[in-house]
Structure formats: structure tokens, C-alpha cells
mmCIF file of C-alpha atoms in Angstrom:
data_model
loop_
_atom_site.group_PDB
_atom_site.id
_atom_site.type_symbol
_atom_site.label_atom_id
_atom_site.label_comp_id
_atom_site.label_asym_id
_atom_site.label_seq_id
_atom_site.Cartn_x
_atom_site.Cartn_y
_atom_site.Cartn_z
ATOM 1 C CA MET A 14 9.554 4.208 12.122
ATOM 2 C CA PRO A 15 5.939 5.469 9.835
ATOM 3 C CA LEU A 16 5.744 9.077 9.020
ATOM 4 C CA LYS A 17 2.889 10.788 10.737
ATOM 5 C CA SER A 18 -0.266 12.650 8.834
ATOM 6 C CA VAL A 19 -1.476 15.605 10.531
ATOM 7 C CA TYR A 20 -4.922 16.897 9.582
ATOM 8 C CA LEU A 21 -5.028 20.653 9.255
ATOM 9 C CA PRO A 22 -8.531 21.604 7.572
ATOM 10 C CA GLU A 23 -7.219 25.590 7.187
ATOM 11 C CA PRO A 24 -2.641 25.105 7.404
ATOM 12 C CA ALA A 25 -1.913 29.183 7.582
ATOM 13 C CA LEU A 26 1.534 29.156 5.422
ATOM 14 C CA GLN A 27 3.778 31.604 6.240
ATOM 15 C CA ASN A 28 7.256 31.679 5.000
ATOM 16 C CA ASP A 29 7.242 28.518 3.857
ATOM 17 C CA ARG A 30 6.670 26.902 7.958
ATOM 18 C CA ILE A 31 3.035 25.604 9.261
ATOM 19 C CA ARG A 32 1.888 25.835 13.265
ATOM 20 C CA ILE A 33 0.178 23.020 14.886
ATOM 21 C CA THR A 34 -1.434 23.880 17.232
ATOM 22 C CA ASP A 35 -4.644 22.541 19.398
ATOM 23 C CA GLU A 36 -5.112 18.564 19.249
ATOM 24 C CA GLU A 37 -3.314 18.416 16.364
ATOM 25 C CA HIS A 38 -0.502 19.030 18.054
ATOM 26 C CA ARG A 39 -1.161 17.767 21.099
ATOM 27 C CA HIS A 40 -1.409 14.189 19.514
ATOM 28 C CA LEU A 41 1.873 15.145 17.762
ATOM 29 C CA VAL A 42 3.352 15.444 21.661
ATOM 30 C CA VAL A 43 2.195 11.596 22.887
ATOM 31 C CA ALA A 44 3.248 10.666 19.154
ATOM 32 C CA ARG A 45 7.347 11.761 20.875
ATOM 33 C CA SER A 46 7.733 14.059 17.902
ATOM 34 C CA GLU A 47 11.338 15.252 17.829
ATOM 35 C CA LYS A 48 13.077 18.245 15.906
ATOM 36 C CA ASP A 49 14.200 17.392 12.029
ATOM 37 C CA GLU A 50 11.338 14.369 12.035
ATOM 38 C CA PRO A 51 8.992 13.927 8.921
ATOM 39 C CA ILE A 52 5.943 14.270 9.107
ATOM 40 C CA GLU A 53 3.014 14.774 6.015
ATOM 41 C CA ILE A 54 0.421 17.673 6.644
ATOM 42 C CA PHE A 55 -3.047 17.067 5.239
ATOM 43 C CA ASP A 56 -6.234 19.326 4.220
ATOM 44 C CA GLY A 57 -8.853 17.276 2.994
ATOM 45 C CA LYS A 58 -9.460 18.850 0.309
ATOM 46 C CA GLY A 59 -6.501 17.443 -1.650
ATOM 47 C CA ASN A 60 -3.465 19.290 -0.782
ATOM 48 C CA VAL A 61 -0.565 17.703 1.011
ATOM 49 C CA TRP A 62 2.093 19.443 2.520
ATOM 50 C CA SER A 63 6.095 17.405 3.279
ATOM 51 C CA ALA A 64 7.401 18.826 5.794
ATOM 52 C CA SER A 65 10.003 17.860 8.580
ATOM 53 C CA ILE A 66 9.551 19.006 12.441
ATOM 54 C CA GLU A 67 11.404 22.372 13.311
ATOM 55 C CA SER A 68 10.405 22.464 17.228
ATOM 56 C CA VAL A 69 7.893 21.146 19.453
ATOM 57 C CA GLY A 70 7.425 23.868 22.518
ATOM 58 C CA LYS A 71 4.353 23.697 24.695
ATOM 59 C CA ARG A 72 1.440 25.497 22.665
ATOM 60 C CA GLU A 73 2.407 24.599 19.002
ATOM 61 C CA THR A 74 4.702 22.377 16.918
ATOM 62 C CA VAL A 75 5.928 24.232 14.112
ATOM 63 C CA ALA A 76 6.972 22.643 10.645
ATOM 64 C CA ILE A 77 8.713 23.697 8.220
ATOM 65 C CA VAL A 78 7.503 23.130 4.427
ATOM 66 C CA THR A 79 9.943 20.910 2.052
ATOM 67 C CA ALA A 80 7.987 19.450 -0.184
ATOM 68 C CA SER A 81 3.867 20.108 -1.761
ATOM 69 C CA ARG A 82 1.730 17.927 -4.154
ATOM 70 C CA ARG A 83 -2.446 17.567 -5.143
ATOM 71 C CA GLU A 84 -3.935 14.324 -4.918
ATOM 72 C CA SER A 85 -7.245 13.457 -6.733
ATOM 73 C CA PRO A 86 -10.082 12.211 -5.070
ATOM 74 C CA PRO A 87 -10.702 8.241 -5.175
ATOM 75 C CA PRO A 88 -12.740 7.309 -8.050
ATOM 76 C CA PHE A 89 -15.455 5.728 -5.594
ATOM 77 C CA GLU A 90 -17.297 7.114 -2.734
ATOM 78 C CA LEU A 91 -17.100 5.202 0.466
ATOM 79 C CA ILE A 92 -20.429 5.120 3.097
ATOM 80 C CA LEU A 93 -20.339 4.147 6.307
ATOM 81 C CA GLY A 94 -23.615 3.240 7.685
#
């Protein structure tokens, strides 16, 4: 099973947990995400968090952060026209 990635422009990290709401939560529900499933959360600024789903509710998914890392930007710029 491929690792699911979640884009959150400003994730709020509290007690090693990230709450995923709105469209990204809906994407995880449609993808049938389950408890203890590993996911990756990124903010588009180079920060990446490895996490495990703690719960999937009606309005939010809660993930426990297991590791974090910083990705360097690619050495090239891609412009689509």
C-alpha cells in the first residue's frame, strides 16, 4: 500500500499530534485511512512529518508524529505553462 501524503500549509503540532480537518481530512476518509496507518504530512516549505493515524472521526483525523525532517528545495525550478 503506498504511503499517503497530506498537505497542511500550517500544521498545528500539540503534544506530538496533528489534527487534520477540512479537505485533507475528507481525502483521508475517501481513501479509507485506518487507525495506525502511516502517513506523511508536509507544509510545502521543506518540513515533513512522519506520522501514524490515531483516529479518524466525522470532522477530523488525528495523527501522532513519529519523526520529522527538513527537505532541501530541488536544484531546479519547474514552470508549467
